[in-house]
Amino acid sequence: MSSEFGKLLRVSVFGQSHGRAIGVVIDGLPAGEAVDLEELQRFLDRRKPGTSPLSTARKEADKPVFLSGLENGVTCGAPLCAMIENADQRSRDYGELADKPRPGHADYTAWVKWGGHADMRGGGHFSGRLTAPLCVAGGIAKQLLARRGVYVGAHLSAVGGVLDRPFPLLPTAALFDEIAGKSFPVLDDEAGERMRERITQAKAELDSVGGVIECAAVGLPAGLGDPMFDGIENRLAAALFGVPAVKGVEFGQGFAAASLRGSENNDSFMMENGRIRTETNHAGGILGGITTGMPIVLRTAVKPTPSIGQAQRTVSLSAGENAELTIHGRHDPCVAHRAVPVIEAVTAAVLLDVLLEGNHGTF
Amino acid sequence: MSSEFGKLLRVSVFGQSHGRAIGVVIDGLPAGEAVDLEELQRFLDRRKPGTSPLSTARKEADKPVFLSGLENGVTCGAPLCAMIENADQRSRDYGELADKPRPGHADYTAWVKWGGHADMRGGGHFSGRLTAPLCVAGGIAKQLLARRGVYVGAHLSAVGGVLDRPFPLLPTAALFDEIAGKSFPVLDDEAGERMRERITQAKAELDSVGGVIECAAVGLPAGLGDPMFDGIENRLAAALFGVPAVKGVEFGQGFAAASLRGSENNDSFMMENGRIRTETNHAGGILGGITTGMPIVLRTAVKPTPSIGQAQRTVSLSAGENAELTIHGRHDPCVAHRAVPVIEAVTAAVLLDVLLEGNHGTF
Amino acid sequence: MSSEFGKLLRVSVFGQSHGRAIGVVIDGLPAGEAVDLEELQRFLDRRKPGTSPLSTARKEADKPVFLSGLENGVTCGAPLCAMIENADQRSRDYGELADKPRPGHADYTAWVKWGGHADMRGGGHFSGRLTAPLCVAGGIAKQLLARRGVYVGAHLSAVGGVLDRPFPLLPTAALFDEIAGKSFPVLDDEAGERMRERITQAKAELDSVGGVIECAAVGLPAGLGDPMFDGIENRLAAALFGVPAVKGVEFGQGFAAASLRGSENNDSFMMENGRIRTETNHAGGILGGITTGMPIVLRTAVKPTPSIGQAQRTVSLSAGENAELTIHGRHDPCVAHRAVPVIEAVTAAVLLDVLLEGNHGTF
Amino acid sequence: MSSEFGKLLRVSVFGQSHGRAIGVVIDGLPAGEAVDLEELQRFLDRRKPGTSPLSTARKEADKPVFLSGLENGVTCGAPLCAMIENADQRSRDYGELADKPRPGHADYTAWVKWGGHADMRGGGHFSGRLTAPLCVAGGIAKQLLARRGVYVGAHLSAVGGVLDRPFPLLPTAALFDEIAGKSFPVLDDEAGERMRERITQAKAELDSVGGVIECAAVGLPAGLGDPMFDGIENRLAAALFGVPAVKGVEFGQGFAAASLRGSENNDSFMMENGRIRTETNHAGGILGGITTGMPIVLRTAVKPTPSIGQAQRTVSLSAGENAELTIHGRHDPCVAHRAVPVIEAVTAAVLLDVLLEGNHGTF
């Protein structure tokens, strides 16, 4: 078992980069929910590689076909299966890669695990391409959440050392929409411009850069999640580390909290219009694993794309000796900006699951 | 369901800070494993609050009583239940706290979730005291792992902005033992001295500080873990966020990778004595969720202790109005150093689970 | 992982028959629920071996001690741990049994699994004694259910071939109470008298008899449960087969349905006071895994107690040769009547879990 | 979550009877396993409705298309997705059925659960058609098991009161093959002939009949499974109740054991060629939830097909009043014979999961 997450809402991803199709089964989706397919497609297009110099040139239509669970555009309660056929499958460069694991990729670990039977063309099941079906699941989850006043949005908060400004204390759905409409998902477009330069420069140097994505969710009631190992942080982190290239997850102040004093990091409670909130939100909307009612705020670290054009040292699996590898073909010099909707998608799917479960603290 | 983690090895924690007892049930522990109770006690003592000015003055013996699963010091296959009775339960200051949630604590979210029925004396089920039974589980897991050549160790890598040096590329069991034997768990004792000063100073100012813990595991074979959502990172993160005060988890370079180039972050493969390893270990021993055979390296961010002596703004739940709170009693000005064995414990329990499952990639 | 069941409500059983204590952790119990300890004790006493000739003479007080989760008789949201200390541990006859597995018991399979490290004194973790903590969990679940108009009851429907009459179409809480108050849990006391005779006769012949337990639950709304593998039948069966000696589970007409025509077995729908019900209930209250709103009706087959006084053929594990075994000590000539509250307990715990989850079909 | 089962091997079924496609995702299948597609098709054909008067006339090719996980006929480690497109979708008679739930079907419970959004054409997700993808999963599992000396087979042990003879004490793969090759899956062809007559007669009377399926698995080692709630019986029953129309599951003597004496039901242990076995197998190969090494033997009760041609009483959901319903179209007068490979499939999938997990009793 591996490519699934969720408790009442199970998201199960299948497919390999160069196989016949990729897809997702969503089990536990409530019935009677209309899915706006155009809105979903716009969401999927946000992760699509474009023709800009910032992304790979691979053309992917990424049009999901719904095999089950959706009738006349409305969920029917049965598990929803969406499939995306793989049209553009260039496998010609694969021969060398099958023997020489690419540094930073899962080629080697897949080979150890699956004894050489792994379909590693284009990264196989480990490919970033598998985030397309994740976005189908998350895009649908986002629509259900929005219908209930819960909104999820994200932006690039750093690329190659250039920082975007952080989300404001109380982000809004309108702000999320504004970022989603941009060609480069940042709050501060000037910072975005410098990020693009870093990416372009890395590309020119046959190299790549990483980034940080900040994601927020607003509108969740207080009291969701359970203590210790089934809290919101546990569940989000468990799913977010499933996104390829994610190497760190933090909530609220996260690692920065380690340098703060308690008097700086604690969020004071206050009354506002008869309701309790906190003045600040260093906790990222979560205390003891349970939602406070303030925005959920998290950040994920995305490592630089392992596929780079420079010659790299590796080994020949067949010869059992050191070897050199130069990866040909076209690769994203940065995946962090394309990962922004993916992080939203996974966050939304987890939060819908949490919301479906509700607050069972009392009965 | 909340206070459990694990797949084949299930660790279920129970108890409240000021209840009758705290404890743990470990289901799935293999039979025939001797548990060295003295070694276990030494491990438990590492998280014990001492008489030093760095910790709370609460006296806790933390002697586990084994109710089941362990006969004549050897596991018998049945679920192991260990109980620690709560001896020192000072609840006298609780009256005010029941009405005024402490900023940064789970008091408020527990109240929302459990409708006022929560036993929040001393933090209740959310208390750091619950890490004692976690250490029982993890301490036993460490013994089983060590018997198979897998060693887990940790150190404080930062407190209040002061940094310890990182683990070397290939940490050893001897190094882990050396740190475990220190009164303050750092690699660089001079850095440790400055950390202590930060803690002492925070305490003097009725404040607290946070920290970062770096944990490593050596000796695991390559090929453990599954792709996407059941990888080593997913499983470790899901459990580690269950440790109170943890707000971030990263593997290998983690968030630092976001600022690196691919050429810097990729770990080149190389042959060494006929076996494949990587020259560097920026991946923290995990690629695609699966172990590479290099050391697992992770860091967790621990927020500053929320309980501070300064007056803080909060609300009165009964009156529904803003209020001020001054927390009396004795509290740790820093929990990060005491959390070091806890992070080891959780890491060990997860890795034992992973190791029990083995590599089912082929059959 | 083994001795646990449940989804939102997790019941984890620990202990061995002759170990220090047995017990249960219930994780996910809602807060604010009063537990009537006297009522719980009366429920536990229903499975207690008595001084009657029908049961073993072992004295067990079976008084649970609550280590956590219950404060002032009210659940507090934290996992509830209840422990029952083992007082009467006669292990003197164990020597021979350790080498000669008792036919029909788990001695042999435990030995294969746990390599001789199993604590099999008195059946160890496989002992019927472990049903005492199950009854603690189920007795508490029954109280929570009753508070919401859901009642669970059971009776012996067969012992050694003698049949009790079945539950009426619409059993009531009063009927369940009536049975629970009897010294022998049947509807037809005359049938009960003949059952007792069978048991007494079997005992006189150093033998034992099996039985069938019919259990019903009334008051559940329609629409609970999920299709295919997470239906009410799946979840109940998965838990009920965890009760020692259960070898069959059926719902509604069960195996008898195999001999019926569709026209006989189908339950016609009808309106009654503006609500939909079925005229008959051959489906046992479940269609497609989902509750119909009619009573849940199930039966479990309990095999004859394997421990009998007659000489039996077995093997010597140490010598690897055929051997003869005569089991000394006192054993129940029938466990089916004592298993009646256990089946109620497990059914109640599963149904409370299902009820907590609610109907997520729509949102 | 609903349409999934399994622990290390997860089987997730999707689709509705009259939707675009049905299918299955199998996550956790080991890599490097050749799948003989012709053998798989022969297995699938065993559940296919034929042109005989015993089955529905619906034509279904049931040719699975492999979207992922299988490359060049060999598993690659990634989740395997197989899809079967729905070709013959006659929905014309659905209008009346949407308002008048068919007695004995899940129409009513689906309506309660999914609030009228359910796609109940042809039974929707509850249709027996969903057993086709189950057979894809189970057929593949059977191939992997056979390669390791584990064989699963089944036969109709009863239809409408006519009994086949039971499996012999030690069934063989050859016997399983022999049954699988028959047009009617029984051991005693004369009994089979009488069963067919019962079916034909029921059909002539616009009625239907139920049946019992006996399934066995040989070749499993002793020691698999875990005590209490994660035993072989628990896991098999939890999955088997997911097969539409199954209303009872029993192991070994099952319900018959309730009428036996312990001296009759206990299986004596004996040495045979230096190995331990039992003389009889009333336990169905399972003691304490753990395999004994003897054949696993189970029986499932299949209720008579609810769809019958006779007029039946039901209600009009829209009018809220009693109504009459006559189901048109063609329906199986018995599904038990077609369910034989389905029971094999589910049993095989569960046992492969159990075998993959192995015996973790010691380490």
mmCIF file of N, CA and C in Angstrom, chain D residues 174-226:
data_model
loop_
_atom_site.group_PDB
_atom_site.id
_atom_site.type_symbol
_atom_site.label_atom_id
_atom_site.label_comp_id
_atom_site.label_asym_id
_atom_site.label_seq_id
_atom_site.Cartn_x
_atom_site.Cartn_y
_atom_site.Cartn_z
ATOM 1 N N ALA D 174 -5.449 -29.892 -8.418
ATOM 2 C CA ALA D 174 -6.073 -30.598 -9.538
ATOM 3 C C ALA D 174 -7.593 -30.627 -9.366
ATOM 4 N N LEU D 175 -8.033 -30.831 -8.159
ATOM 5 C CA LEU D 175 -9.480 -30.830 -7.916
ATOM 6 C C LEU D 175 -10.070 -29.448 -8.214
ATOM 7 N N PHE D 176 -9.351 -28.417 -7.782
ATOM 8 C CA PHE D 176 -9.828 -27.052 -8.047
ATOM 9 C C PHE D 176 -9.932 -26.814 -9.553
ATOM 10 N N ASP D 177 -8.925 -27.280 -10.281
ATOM 11 C CA ASP D 177 -8.933 -27.105 -11.735
ATOM 12 C C ASP D 177 -10.105 -27.845 -12.367
ATOM 13 N N GLU D 178 -10.347 -29.021 -11.839
ATOM 14 C CA GLU D 178 -11.428 -29.831 -12.399
ATOM 15 C C GLU D 178 -12.770 -29.101 -12.261
ATOM 16 N N ILE D 179 -12.995 -28.573 -11.073
ATOM 17 C CA ILE D 179 -14.257 -27.839 -10.857
ATOM 18 C C ILE D 179 -14.326 -26.612 -11.756
ATOM 19 N N ALA D 180 -13.196 -25.910 -11.829
ATOM 20 C CA ALA D 180 -13.172 -24.676 -12.616
ATOM 21 C C ALA D 180 -13.483 -24.953 -14.085
ATOM 22 N N GLY D 181 -13.187 -26.166 -14.520
ATOM 23 C CA GLY D 181 -13.417 -26.507 -15.919
ATOM 24 C C GLY D 181 -14.856 -26.925 -16.221
ATOM 25 N N LYS D 182 -15.633 -27.114 -15.174
ATOM 26 C CA LYS D 182 -17.005 -27.565 -15.405
ATOM 27 C C LYS D 182 -17.917 -26.391 -15.757
ATOM 28 N N SER D 183 -18.978 -26.680 -16.465
ATOM 29 C CA SER D 183 -19.934 -25.621 -16.776
ATOM 30 C C SER D 183 -20.758 -25.265 -15.540
ATOM 31 N N PHE D 184 -20.833 -26.180 -14.607
ATOM 32 C CA PHE D 184 -21.553 -25.915 -13.355
ATOM 33 C C PHE D 184 -20.654 -26.405 -12.217
ATOM 34 N N PRO D 185 -20.229 -25.486 -11.340
ATOM 35 C CA PRO D 185 -19.103 -25.756 -10.436
ATOM 36 C C PRO D 185 -19.480 -26.555 -9.186
ATOM 37 N N VAL D 186 -19.640 -27.858 -9.367
ATOM 38 C CA VAL D 186 -19.931 -28.734 -8.225
ATOM 39 C C VAL D 186 -18.980 -29.924 -8.236
ATOM 40 N N LEU D 187 -18.920 -30.613 -7.100
ATOM 41 C CA LEU D 187 -18.121 -31.846 -7.037
ATOM 42 C C LEU D 187 -18.952 -33.014 -7.578
ATOM 43 N N ASP D 188 -20.213 -33.048 -7.172
ATOM 44 C CA ASP D 188 -21.111 -34.141 -7.545
ATOM 45 C C ASP D 188 -22.035 -33.643 -8.656
ATOM 46 N N ASP D 189 -21.769 -34.108 -9.889
ATOM 47 C CA ASP D 189 -22.508 -33.572 -11.034
ATOM 48 C C ASP D 189 -24.000 -33.893 -10.965
ATOM 49 N N GLU D 190 -24.304 -34.983 -10.290
ATOM 50 C CA GLU D 190 -25.721 -35.317 -10.183
ATOM 51 C C GLU D 190 -26.429 -34.291 -9.287
ATOM 52 N N ALA D 191 -25.777 -33.961 -8.215
ATOM 53 C CA ALA D 191 -26.329 -32.895 -7.366
ATOM 54 C C ALA D 191 -26.417 -31.606 -8.174
ATOM 55 N N GLY D 192 -25.398 -31.360 -8.988
ATOM 56 C CA GLY D 192 -25.404 -30.171 -9.833
ATOM 57 C C GLY D 192 -26.604 -30.146 -10.762
ATOM 58 N N GLU D 193 -26.924 -31.322 -11.280
ATOM 59 C CA GLU D 193 -28.067 -31.399 -12.180
ATOM 60 C C GLU D 193 -29.352 -31.000 -11.443
ATOM 61 N N ARG D 194 -29.478 -31.502 -10.208
ATOM 62 C CA ARG D 194 -30.673 -31.157 -9.449
ATOM 63 C C ARG D 194 -30.700 -29.665 -9.069
ATOM 64 N N MET D 195 -29.524 -29.120 -8.829
ATOM 65 C CA MET D 195 -29.458 -27.676 -8.554
ATOM 66 C C MET D 195 -29.957 -26.884 -9.767
ATOM 67 N N ARG D 196 -29.486 -27.299 -10.927
ATOM 68 C CA ARG D 196 -29.917 -26.594 -12.138
ATOM 69 C C ARG D 196 -31.428 -26.653 -12.302
ATOM 70 N N GLU D 197 -31.974 -27.818 -11.958
ATOM 71 C CA GLU D 197 -33.430 -27.941 -12.052
ATOM 72 C C GLU D 197 -34.126 -26.949 -11.107
ATOM 73 N N ARG D 198 -33.580 -26.837 -9.922
ATOM 74 C CA ARG D 198 -34.174 -25.882 -8.980
ATOM 75 C C ARG D 198 -34.127 -24.452 -9.546
ATOM 76 N N ILE D 199 -33.009 -24.160 -10.172
ATOM 77 C CA ILE D 199 -32.863 -22.808 -10.734
ATOM 78 C C ILE D 199 -33.853 -22.606 -11.879
ATOM 79 N N THR D 200 -33.917 -23.599 -12.758
ATOM 80 C CA THR D 200 -34.809 -23.504 -13.905
ATOM 81 C C THR D 200 -36.259 -23.384 -13.452
ATOM 82 N N GLN D 201 -36.557 -24.166 -12.437
ATOM 83 C CA GLN D 201 -37.924 -24.153 -11.910
ATOM 84 C C GLN D 201 -38.254 -22.786 -11.288
ATOM 85 N N ALA D 202 -37.314 -22.259 -10.539
ATOM 86 C CA ALA D 202 -37.527 -20.947 -9.931
ATOM 87 C C ALA D 202 -37.751 -19.903 -11.018
ATOM 88 N N LYS D 203 -36.954 -19.993 -12.052
ATOM 89 C CA LYS D 203 -37.063 -19.044 -13.160
ATOM 90 C C LYS D 203 -38.451 -19.130 -13.795
ATOM 91 N N ALA D 204 -38.888 -20.366 -13.997
ATOM 92 C CA ALA D 204 -40.195 -20.569 -14.614
ATOM 93 C C ALA D 204 -41.300 -19.963 -13.756
ATOM 94 N N GLU D 205 -41.060 -19.949 -12.452
ATOM 95 C CA GLU D 205 -42.061 -19.396 -11.535
ATOM 96 C C GLU D 205 -41.789 -17.923 -11.231
ATOM 97 N N LEU D 206 -41.002 -17.298 -12.090
ATOM 98 C CA LEU D 206 -40.640 -15.877 -11.927
ATOM 99 C C LEU D 206 -40.034 -15.642 -10.547
ATOM 100 N N ASP D 207 -39.255 -16.600 -10.104
ATOM 101 C CA ASP D 207 -38.677 -16.514 -8.769
ATOM 102 C C ASP D 207 -37.163 -16.753 -8.854
ATOM 103 N N SER D 208 -36.510 -16.863 -7.718
ATOM 104 C CA SER D 208 -35.060 -17.062 -7.704
ATOM 105 C C SER D 208 -34.693 -17.932 -6.511
ATOM 106 N N VAL D 209 -33.471 -18.439 -6.510
ATOM 107 C CA VAL D 209 -33.007 -19.260 -5.395
ATOM 108 C C VAL D 209 -31.615 -18.809 -4.957
ATOM 109 N N GLY D 210 -31.282 -19.114 -3.706
ATOM 110 C CA GLY D 210 -29.966 -18.797 -3.169
ATOM 111 C C GLY D 210 -29.064 -20.012 -3.141
ATOM 112 N N GLY D 211 -27.900 -19.865 -2.545
ATOM 113 C CA GLY D 211 -26.989 -20.995 -2.497
ATOM 114 C C GLY D 211 -25.887 -20.787 -1.477
ATOM 115 N N VAL D 212 -25.076 -21.812 -1.349
ATOM 116 C CA VAL D 212 -23.931 -21.746 -0.451
ATOM 117 C C VAL D 212 -22.693 -22.105 -1.255
ATOM 118 N N ILE D 213 -21.628 -21.369 -1.034
ATOM 119 C CA ILE D 213 -20.363 -21.638 -1.728
ATOM 120 C C ILE D 213 -19.338 -22.065 -0.701
ATOM 121 N N GLU D 214 -18.672 -23.167 -0.978
ATOM 122 C CA GLU D 214 -17.578 -23.613 -0.112
ATOM 123 C C GLU D 214 -16.273 -23.300 -0.825
ATOM 124 N N CYS D 215 -15.372 -22.688 -0.110
ATOM 125 C CA CYS D 215 -14.096 -22.283 -0.701
ATOM 126 C C CYS D 215 -12.963 -22.833 0.154
ATOM 127 N N ALA D 216 -11.904 -23.274 -0.485
ATOM 128 C CA ALA D 216 -10.760 -23.791 0.259
ATOM 129 C C ALA D 216 -9.473 -23.217 -0.298
ATOM 130 N N ALA D 217 -8.473 -23.163 0.550
ATOM 131 C CA ALA D 217 -7.144 -22.725 0.124
ATOM 132 C C ALA D 217 -6.133 -23.684 0.721
ATOM 133 N N VAL D 218 -5.275 -24.206 -0.115
ATOM 134 C CA VAL D 218 -4.264 -25.147 0.364
ATOM 135 C C VAL D 218 -2.871 -24.603 0.105
ATOM 136 N N GLY D 219 -1.942 -25.015 0.939
ATOM 137 C CA GLY D 219 -0.542 -24.660 0.715
ATOM 138 C C GLY D 219 -0.022 -23.528 1.568
ATOM 139 N N LEU D 220 -0.885 -22.937 2.390
ATOM 140 C CA LEU D 220 -0.408 -21.855 3.255
ATOM 141 C C LEU D 220 0.388 -22.431 4.421
ATOM 142 N N PRO D 221 1.452 -21.773 4.797
ATOM 143 C CA PRO D 221 2.192 -22.240 5.974
ATOM 144 C C PRO D 221 1.411 -21.948 7.252
ATOM 145 N N ALA D 222 1.737 -22.638 8.324
ATOM 146 C CA ALA D 222 1.182 -22.324 9.633
ATOM 147 C C ALA D 222 1.789 -21.016 10.136
ATOM 148 N N GLY D 223 1.037 -20.310 10.967
ATOM 149 C CA GLY D 223 1.597 -19.134 11.632
ATOM 150 C C GLY D 223 1.218 -17.801 11.022
ATOM 151 N N LEU D 224 0.410 -17.796 9.965
ATOM 152 C CA LEU D 224 -0.010 -16.519 9.383
ATOM 153 C C LEU D 224 -1.252 -16.000 10.113
ATOM 154 N N GLY D 225 -1.375 -14.701 10.164
ATOM 155 C CA GLY D 225 -2.523 -14.082 10.833
ATOM 156 C C GLY D 225 -2.159 -13.646 12.234
ATOM 157 N N ASP D 226 -2.985 -12.807 12.796
ATOM 158 C CA ASP D 226 -2.716 -12.273 14.127
ATOM 159 C C ASP D 226 -3.897 -12.538 15.048
#
